PDB file of C-alpha atoms and ligand atoms in Angstrom:
ATOM      1  CA  MET A   1     120.157 119.580  95.348  1.00 71.00           C
ATOM      2  CA  SER A   2     118.891 116.038  95.094  1.00 79.00           C
ATOM      3  CA  GLN A   3     115.223 115.442  95.729  1.00 94.00           C
ATOM      4  CA  LEU A   4     113.982 113.400  98.641  1.00 97.00           C
ATOM      5  CA  HIS A   5     110.847 111.437  97.748  1.00 98.00           C
ATOM      6  CA  ILE A   6     108.882 109.995 100.658  1.00 98.00           C
ATOM      7  CA  ILE A   7     106.486 107.395  99.293  1.00 97.00           C
ATOM      8  CA  ASP A   8     103.906 107.247 102.047  1.00 91.00           C
ATOM      9  CA  HIS A   9     101.119 105.394 100.263  1.00 96.00           C
ATOM     10  CA  PRO A  10      98.853 103.627 102.813  1.00 98.00           C
ATOM     11  CA  MET A  11      99.636 100.190 101.338  1.00 97.00           C
ATOM     12  CA  ILE A  12     103.343 100.803 101.821  1.00 98.00           C
ATOM     13  CA  GLN A  13     102.925 102.185 105.353  1.00 98.00           C
ATOM     14  CA  HIS A  14     100.792  99.188 106.328  1.00 98.00           C
ATOM     15  CA  LYS A  15     103.322  96.667 105.016  1.00 98.00           C
ATOM     16  CA  LEU A  16     106.237  98.563 106.571  1.00 98.00           C
ATOM     17  CA  THR A  17     104.555  98.445 109.995  1.00 98.00           C
ATOM     18  CA  ILE A  18     104.360  94.654 109.770  1.00 98.00           C
ATOM     19  CA  MET A  19     108.025  94.523 108.749  1.00 98.00           C
ATOM     20  CA  ARG A  20     109.064  96.672 111.715  1.00 98.00           C
ATOM     21  CA  ASP A  21     107.285  94.356 114.202  1.00 98.00           C
ATOM     22  CA  ARG A  22     109.872  92.160 115.918  1.00 97.00           C
ATOM     23  CA  GLU A  23     107.414  89.242 115.821  1.00 97.00           C
ATOM     24  CA  THR A  24     107.437  89.159 112.006  1.00 98.00           C
ATOM     25  CA  GLY A  25     109.484  86.211 110.749  1.00 97.00           C
ATOM     26  CA  ALA A  26     111.914  86.009 107.825  1.00 97.00           C
ATOM     27  CA  LYS A  27     109.430  84.582 105.303  1.00 98.00           C
ATOM     28  CA  ASP A  28     106.880  87.362 105.803  1.00 98.00           C
ATOM     29  CA  PHE A  29     109.638  89.982 106.061  1.00 98.00           C
ATOM     30  CA  ARG A  30     111.049  88.982 102.655  1.00 98.00           C
ATOM     31  CA  GLU A  31     107.623  88.833 101.054  1.00 98.00           C
ATOM     32  CA  LEU A  32     106.657  92.283 102.347  1.00 98.00           C
ATOM     33  CA  LEU A  33     109.967  93.795 101.243  1.00 98.00           C
ATOM     34  CA  LYS A  34     109.390  92.433  97.746  1.00 98.00           C
ATOM     35  CA  GLU A  35     105.844  93.824  97.647  1.00 98.00           C
ATOM     36  CA  ILE A  36     106.923  97.263  98.906  1.00 98.00           C
ATOM     37  CA  SER A  37     109.752  97.357  96.364  1.00 98.00           C
ATOM     38  CA  LEU A  38     107.296  96.778  93.551  1.00 98.00           C
ATOM     39  CA  LEU A  39     105.024  99.525  94.869  1.00 98.00           C
ATOM     40  CA  MET A  40     107.914 101.962  95.388  1.00 98.00           C
ATOM     41  CA  GLY A  41     109.114 101.062  91.905  1.00 97.00           C
ATOM     42  CA  TYR A  42     106.088 102.873  90.461  1.00 95.00           C
ATOM     43  CA  GLU A  43     107.358 106.154  91.887  1.00 96.00           C
ATOM     44  CA  VAL A  44     111.054 105.546  91.218  1.00 97.00           C
ATOM     45  CA  THR A  45     110.254 104.917  87.538  1.00 95.00           C
ATOM     46  CA  ARG A  46     107.493 107.522  87.229  1.00 93.00           C
ATOM     47  CA  ASP A  47     109.403 109.808  84.835  1.00 91.00           C
ATOM     48  CA  LEU A  48     111.103 107.154  82.678  1.00 90.00           C
ATOM     49  CA  PRO A  49     111.161 108.206  79.043  1.00 88.00           C
ATOM     50  CA  LEU A  50     108.834 106.330  76.719  1.00 91.00           C
ATOM     51  CA  ILE A  51     109.617 105.176  73.206  1.00 91.00           C
ATOM     52  CA  GLU A  52     107.032 104.884  70.463  1.00 95.00           C
ATOM     53  CA  VAL A  53     106.586 101.509  68.781  1.00 96.00           C
ATOM     54  CA  GLU A  54     104.344 100.317  65.988  1.00 98.00           C
ATOM     55  CA  ILE A  55     102.022  97.464  66.887  1.00 98.00           C
ATOM     56  CA  GLU A  56      98.820  96.000  65.537  1.00 98.00           C
ATOM     57  CA  THR A  57      95.822  95.613  67.788  1.00 98.00           C
ATOM     58  CA  PRO A  58      93.149  93.107  66.659  1.00 98.00           C
ATOM     59  CA  ILE A  59      91.424  96.160  65.170  1.00 98.00           C
ATOM     60  CA  CYS A  60      94.129  98.206  63.440  1.00 98.00           C
ATOM     61  CA  PRO A  61      97.804  99.273  63.439  1.00 98.00           C
ATOM     62  CA  MET A  62      98.787 101.922  65.969  1.00 98.00           C
ATOM     63  CA  LYS A  63     101.741 103.743  67.426  1.00 98.00           C
ATOM     64  CA  ALA A  64     101.966 102.952  71.138  1.00 98.00           C
ATOM     65  CA  LYS A  65     104.324 103.783  73.990  1.00 96.00           C
ATOM     66  CA  LYS A  66     106.788 101.503  75.742  1.00 92.00           C
ATOM     67  CA  ILE A  67     109.476 101.876  78.373  1.00 87.00           C
ATOM     68  CA  ASN A  68     112.962 101.109  77.142  1.00 79.00           C
ATOM     69  CA  GLY A  69     113.743  98.717  79.979  1.00 69.00           C
ATOM     70  CA  ARG A  70     117.100  97.879  78.414  1.00 72.00           C
ATOM     71  CA  LYS A  71     118.300 101.271  79.617  1.00 90.00           C
ATOM     72  CA  LEU A  72     117.900 100.403  83.283  1.00 94.00           C
ATOM     73  CA  ALA A  73     120.093  98.685  85.838  1.00 97.00           C
ATOM     74  CA  ILE A  74     119.224  97.595  89.366  1.00 98.00           C
ATOM     75  CA  VAL A  75     122.189  97.527  91.746  1.00 98.00           C
ATOM     76  CA  PRO A  76     121.532  96.041  95.203  1.00 98.00           C
ATOM     77  CA  ILE A  77     123.973  96.704  98.028  1.00 98.00           C
ATOM     78  CA  LEU A  78     124.631  93.232  99.457  1.00 97.00           C
ATOM     79  CA  ARG A  79     123.237  91.646 101.389  1.00 95.00           C
ATOM     80  CA  ALA A  80     119.984  93.374 102.289  1.00 98.00           C
ATOM     81  CA  GLY A  81     119.540  95.240  98.986  1.00 98.00           C
ATOM     82  CA  MET A  82     118.950  91.838  97.345  1.00 98.00           C
ATOM     83  CA  GLY A  83     115.562  91.740  99.021  1.00 98.00           C
ATOM     84  CA  MET A  84     114.379  94.653  96.866  1.00 98.00           C
ATOM     85  CA  VAL A  85     115.491  93.346  93.468  1.00 98.00           C
ATOM     86  CA  GLU A  86     112.679  90.930  92.668  1.00 98.00           C
ATOM     87  CA  GLY A  87     109.954  93.532  93.206  1.00 98.00           C
ATOM     88  CA  LEU A  88     111.640  95.893  90.750  1.00 98.00           C
ATOM     89  CA  GLN A  89     112.277  93.071  88.276  1.00 97.00           C
ATOM     90  CA  MET A  90     108.545  92.365  88.241  1.00 96.00           C
ATOM     91  CA  LEU A  91     108.132  95.904  86.872  1.00 94.00           C
ATOM     92  CA  VAL A  92     111.132  95.902  84.525  1.00 92.00           C
ATOM     93  CA  PRO A  93     112.047  92.276  83.745  1.00 92.00           C
ATOM     94  CA  VAL A  94     114.745  93.180  81.201  1.00 91.00           C
ATOM     95  CA  ALA A  95     116.684  95.473  83.545  1.00 94.00           C
ATOM     96  CA  LYS A  96     120.227  94.271  84.134  1.00 96.00           C
ATOM     97  CA  VAL A  97     121.360  93.622  87.688  1.00 98.00           C
ATOM     98  CA  GLY A  98     124.754  94.529  89.163  1.00 98.00           C
ATOM     99  CA  HIS A  99     125.952  93.756  92.689  1.00 98.00           C
ATOM    100  CA  ILE A 100     127.952  95.815  95.158  1.00 98.00           C
ATOM    101  CA  GLY A 101     129.072  94.000  98.312  1.00 97.00           C
ATOM    102  CA  LEU A 102     129.543  96.231 101.373  1.00 95.00           C
ATOM    103  CA  TYR A 103     129.356  95.520 105.076  1.00 92.00           C
ATOM    104  CA  ARG A 104     129.685  97.881 108.007  1.00 89.00           C
ATOM    105  CA  ASN A 105     132.604  97.379 110.354  1.00 91.00           C
ATOM    106  CA  GLU A 106     130.902  96.795 113.714  1.00 87.00           C
ATOM    107  CA  GLN A 107     133.292  99.076 115.626  1.00 90.00           C
ATOM    108  CA  THR A 108     133.792 101.993 113.237  1.00 92.00           C
ATOM    109  CA  HIS A 109     130.427 101.611 111.406  1.00 91.00           C
ATOM    110  CA  LEU A 110     132.350 102.386 108.234  1.00 93.00           C
ATOM    111  CA  PRO A 111     131.563 100.371 105.094  1.00 93.00           C
ATOM    112  CA  VAL A 112     134.022  97.786 103.783  1.00 94.00           C
ATOM    113  CA  VAL A 113     133.874  96.806 100.097  1.00 95.00           C
ATOM    114  CA  TYR A 114     134.115  93.069  99.328  1.00 96.00           C
ATOM    115  CA  TYR A 115     132.486  92.657  95.918  1.00 97.00           C
ATOM    116  CA  CYS A 116     131.598  94.580  92.786  1.00 97.00           C
ATOM    117  CA  LYS A 117     130.183  93.127  89.590  1.00 98.00           C
ATOM    118  CA  LEU A 118     128.359  95.510  87.282  1.00 98.00           C
ATOM    119  CA  PRO A 119     126.890  95.271  83.773  1.00 97.00           C
ATOM    120  CA  GLU A 120     129.521  96.220  81.152  1.00 96.00           C
ATOM    121  CA  ASP A 121     127.429  99.090  79.817  1.00 96.00           C
ATOM    122  CA  ILE A 122     126.401 100.391  83.249  1.00 97.00           C
ATOM    123  CA  GLN A 123     127.462 103.950  82.362  1.00 97.00           C
ATOM    124  CA  ASP A 124     124.726 104.092  79.683  1.00 96.00           C
ATOM    125  CA  ARG A 125     121.940 103.126  82.074  1.00 95.00           C
ATOM    126  CA  LEU A 126     119.730 104.692  84.684  1.00 96.00           C
ATOM    127  CA  VAL A 127     120.911 102.943  87.845  1.00 98.00           C
ATOM    128  CA  ILE A 128     118.583 102.230  90.754  1.00 98.00           C
ATOM    129  CA  ILE A 129     120.585 101.340  93.864  1.00 98.00           C
ATOM    130  CA  THR A 130     118.591  99.296  96.379  1.00 98.00           C
ATOM    131  CA  ASP A 131     119.195  98.926 100.105  1.00 98.00           C
ATOM    132  CA  PRO A 132     116.441  98.842 102.747  1.00 98.00           C
ATOM    133  CA  MET A 133     118.458 100.807 105.316  1.00 98.00           C
ATOM    134  CA  LEU A 134     119.987 104.282 104.959  1.00 98.00           C
ATOM    135  CA  ALA A 135     121.608 104.731 108.372  1.00 98.00           C
ATOM    136  CA  THR A 136     124.846 106.773 108.498  1.00 97.00           C
ATOM    137  CA  GLY A 137     124.759 106.905 104.696  1.00 97.00           C
ATOM    138  CA  GLY A 138     128.299 105.533 104.438  1.00 96.00           C
ATOM    139  CA  SER A 139     127.336 102.437 102.434  1.00 97.00           C
ATOM    140  CA  ALA A 140     125.118 104.368 100.031  1.00 98.00           C
ATOM    141  CA  CYS A 141     127.790 107.047  99.462  1.00 97.00           C
ATOM    142  CA  ASP A 142     130.466 104.423  98.770  1.00 96.00           C
ATOM    143  CA  ALA A 143     128.185 102.568  96.348  1.00 98.00           C
ATOM    144  CA  ILE A 144     127.398 105.799  94.510  1.00 98.00           C
ATOM    145  CA  ASP A 145     131.131 106.651  94.384  1.00 97.00           C
ATOM    146  CA  MET A 146     131.866 103.231  92.849  1.00 97.00           C
ATOM    147  CA  LEU A 147     129.190 103.722  90.200  1.00 98.00           C
ATOM    148  CA  LYS A 148     130.382 107.224  89.369  1.00 98.00           C
ATOM    149  CA  GLN A 149     133.931 105.894  88.995  1.00 97.00           C
ATOM    150  CA  ARG A 150     132.478 103.566  86.351  1.00 97.00           C
ATOM    151  CA  GLY A 151     131.030 106.579  84.505  1.00 97.00           C
ATOM    152  CA  CYS A 152     127.415 106.462  85.726  1.00 98.00           C
ATOM    153  CA  THR A 153     125.698 109.840  85.616  1.00 96.00           C
ATOM    154  CA  ASN A 154     122.081 108.878  86.214  1.00 96.00           C
ATOM    155  CA  ILE A 155     121.681 107.280  89.643  1.00 98.00           C
ATOM    156  CA  ARG A 156     118.723 106.917  92.026  1.00 98.00           C
ATOM    157  CA  LEU A 157     118.826 105.523  95.557  1.00 98.00           C
ATOM    158  CA  MET A 158     115.843 103.447  96.669  1.00 98.00           C
ATOM    159  CA  CYS A 159     115.716 102.549 100.362  1.00 98.00           C
ATOM    160  CA  LEU A 160     112.955 101.663 102.787  1.00 98.00           C
ATOM    161  CA  VAL A 161     113.813 103.450 106.031  1.00 98.00           C
ATOM    162  CA  GLY A 162     116.206 106.390 106.347  1.00 98.00           C
ATOM    163  CA  ALA A 163     117.756 108.297 109.244  1.00 98.00           C
ATOM    164  CA  PRO A 164     118.146 112.079 108.963  1.00 98.00           C
ATOM    165  CA  GLU A 165     121.937 111.653 109.299  1.00 97.00           C
ATOM    166  CA  GLY A 166     122.161 109.311 106.301  1.00 98.00           C
ATOM    167  CA  ILE A 167     119.897 111.424 104.136  1.00 98.00           C
ATOM    168  CA  ALA A 168     121.980 114.529 104.857  1.00 98.00           C
ATOM    169  CA  LYS A 169     125.233 112.703 104.100  1.00 97.00           C
ATOM    170  CA  VAL A 170     124.056 111.422 100.710  1.00 98.00           C
ATOM    171  CA  GLN A 171     122.556 114.775  99.769  1.00 97.00           C
ATOM    172  CA  ALA A 172     125.778 116.602 100.672  1.00 97.00           C
ATOM    173  CA  ALA A 173     128.088 114.174  98.859  1.00 98.00           C
ATOM    174  CA  HIS A 174     125.846 113.440  95.874  1.00 98.00           C
ATOM    175  CA  PRO A 175     123.460 116.293  95.196  1.00 97.00           C
ATOM    176  CA  ASP A 176     122.634 114.793  91.793  1.00 98.00           C
ATOM    177  CA  VAL A 177     121.192 111.558  93.249  1.00 98.00           C
ATOM    178  CA  ASP A 178     117.487 111.451  94.127  1.00 98.00           C
ATOM    179  CA  ILE A 179     116.576 109.448  97.229  1.00 98.00           C
ATOM    180  CA  TYR A 180     113.360 107.407  97.542  1.00 98.00           C
ATOM    181  CA  LEU A 181     112.195 106.284 100.992  1.00 98.00           C
ATOM    182  CA  ALA A 182     109.057 104.831 102.578  1.00 98.00           C
ATOM    183  CA  ALA A 183     109.837 106.467 105.942  1.00 98.00           C
ATOM    184  CA  VAL A 184     112.225 108.878 107.648  1.00 98.00           C
ATOM    185  CA  ASP A 185     112.851 107.717 111.206  1.00 98.00           C
ATOM    186  CA  GLU A 186     113.975 109.692 114.276  1.00 98.00           C
ATOM    187  CA  ARG A 187     117.713 109.127 114.628  1.00 97.00           C
ATOM    188  CA  LEU A 188     120.601 106.697 114.946  1.00 98.00           C
ATOM    189  CA  ASN A 189     121.460 104.981 118.238  1.00 97.00           C
ATOM    190  CA  GLU A 190     124.982 104.524 119.687  1.00 96.00           C
ATOM    191  CA  ASN A 191     125.509 101.496 117.400  1.00 94.00           C
ATOM    192  CA  ALA A 192     124.447 103.514 114.339  1.00 96.00           C
ATOM    193  CA  TYR A 193     121.193 101.556 114.052  1.00 97.00           C
ATOM    194  CA  ILE A 194     118.081 103.394 112.944  1.00 98.00           C
ATOM    195  CA  VAL A 195     115.597 104.203 115.744  1.00 98.00           C
ATOM    196  CA  PRO A 196     112.872 102.950 115.729  1.00 98.00           C
ATOM    197  CA  GLY A 197     113.894 101.246 112.460  1.00 98.00           C
ATOM    198  CA  LEU A 198     113.346  97.563 111.910  1.00 98.00           C
ATOM    199  CA  GLY A 199     116.562  96.063 113.265  1.00 98.00           C
ATOM    200  CA  ASP A 200     119.250  94.499 111.098  1.00 97.00           C
ATOM    201  CA  ALA A 201     117.681  94.146 107.670  1.00 98.00           C
ATOM    202  CA  GLY A 202     120.172  91.545 106.404  1.00 97.00           C
ATOM    203  CA  ASP A 203     119.688  89.337 109.449  1.00 97.00           C
ATOM    204  CA  ARG A 204     115.912  89.597 109.209  1.00 98.00           C
ATOM    205  CA  ILE A 205     115.876  88.733 105.491  1.00 98.00           C
ATOM    206  CA  PHE A 206     118.282  85.828 105.704  1.00 96.00           C
ATOM    207  CA  GLY A 207     117.524  84.663 109.269  1.00 93.00           C
ATOM    208  CA  THR A 208     121.154  84.932 110.341  1.00 93.00           C
ATOM    209  CA  LYS A 209     120.362  85.967 113.934  1.00 85.00           C
TER     210      LYS A 209
HETATM  211  C1  LIG B   1     123.269  97.405 106.374  1.00 79.91           C
HETATM  212  C2  LIG B   1     122.292  97.930 105.352  1.00 79.91           C
HETATM  213  C3  LIG B   1     123.104  98.961 104.622  1.00 79.91           C
HETATM  214  C4  LIG B   1     123.972  99.524 105.711  1.00 79.91           C
HETATM  215  C5  LIG B   1     123.412 100.839 106.136  1.00 79.91           C
HETATM  216  O1  LIG B   1     124.118  96.491 105.821  1.00 79.91           O
HETATM  217  O2  LIG B   1     121.764  96.920 104.535  1.00 79.91           O
HETATM  218  O3  LIG B   1     123.877  98.427 103.572  1.00 79.91           O
HETATM  219  O4  LIG B   1     123.936  98.593 106.803  1.00 79.91           O
HETATM  220  O5  LIG B   1     124.238 101.449 107.048  1.00 79.91           O
HETATM  221  P1  LIG B   1     125.009 102.796 106.746  1.00 79.91           P
HETATM  222  O6  LIG B   1     124.034 103.725 106.100  1.00 79.91           O
HETATM  223  O7  LIG B   1     125.423 103.249 108.109  1.00 79.91           O
HETATM  224  O8  LIG B   1     126.195 102.497 105.873  1.00 79.91           O
HETATM  225  P2  LIG B   1     125.218  95.724 106.707  1.00 79.91           P
HETATM  226  O9  LIG B   1     126.482  96.522 106.748  1.00 79.91           O
HETATM  227  O10 LIG B   1     124.632  95.351 108.030  1.00 79.91           O
HETATM  228  O11 LIG B   1     125.549  94.458 105.835  1.00 79.91           O
HETATM  229  P3  LIG B   1     124.618  93.196 105.480  1.00 79.91           P
HETATM  230  O12 LIG B   1     123.550  93.692 104.533  1.00 79.91           O
HETATM  231  O13 LIG B   1     125.572  92.282 104.823  1.00 79.91           O
HETATM  232  O14 LIG B   1     124.039  92.660 106.753  1.00 79.91           O
HETATM  233  N1  LIG B   2     121.790  98.445 109.043  1.00 79.91           N
HETATM  234  C1  LIG B   2     120.632  97.816 109.356  1.00 79.91           C
HETATM  235  O1  LIG B   2     120.362  96.709 108.862  1.00 79.91           O
HETATM  236  N2  LIG B   2     119.792  98.419 110.203  1.00 79.91           N
HETATM  237  C2  LIG B   2     120.057  99.612 110.742  1.00 79.91           C
HETATM  238  O2  LIG B   2     119.226 100.115 111.520  1.00 79.91           O
HETATM  239  C3  LIG B   2     121.264 100.242 110.413  1.00 79.91           C
HETATM  240  C4  LIG B   2     122.106  99.643 109.558  1.00 79.91           C
END
């Protein structure tokens, strides 16, 4: 069974509350999402293997530890997942970035694929999928399916707010994928929006409504 990690650090909860507030504008929303992504990135990358390298300090040579960032890929689900990339890139600047374009059909709430561009060696990398919202879980499951079809075996899902329905769907379909969230909300409404949630993440990031 995949593990569900709730990262409820006070700094993250504080920033998330400001994001949820309907009065918060796009500039602050984007900035907060970037900051939270960096903070969540600490936990998502907590168990990354270290390699030993030889360096020289001003005092003497030593063997020291480094992360092999070239073994990582960040894959945002467009559009809203883009808002979480920069924060992670601040932690791992050499990580490659792939893009999966999905939008939910407004009537069926089912995801529709419109774009996929991934690093050539994606199957050799730990993949961190980013998307602020895990609602029905349809988009996340489709993105994970697409990555598995490309041979990926080491996938993590990093979202901001999740609904119980979406978490259950991902865990049932992909028990090998760990999920990282800042909050688990109550439920979905009749339009499959997360309640209380933060509204439409893509629209709030890009100011489209
Ligand atoms: C939102 C969100 C997720 C998806 C979550 O994207 O960013 O990708 O909905 O819903 P689900 O768990 O029910 O699949 P949306 O489809 O609104 O596209 P956008 O990012 O282009 O606005
Ligand atoms: N997509 C969003 O952006 N918000 C939700 O609450 C559900 C899906």
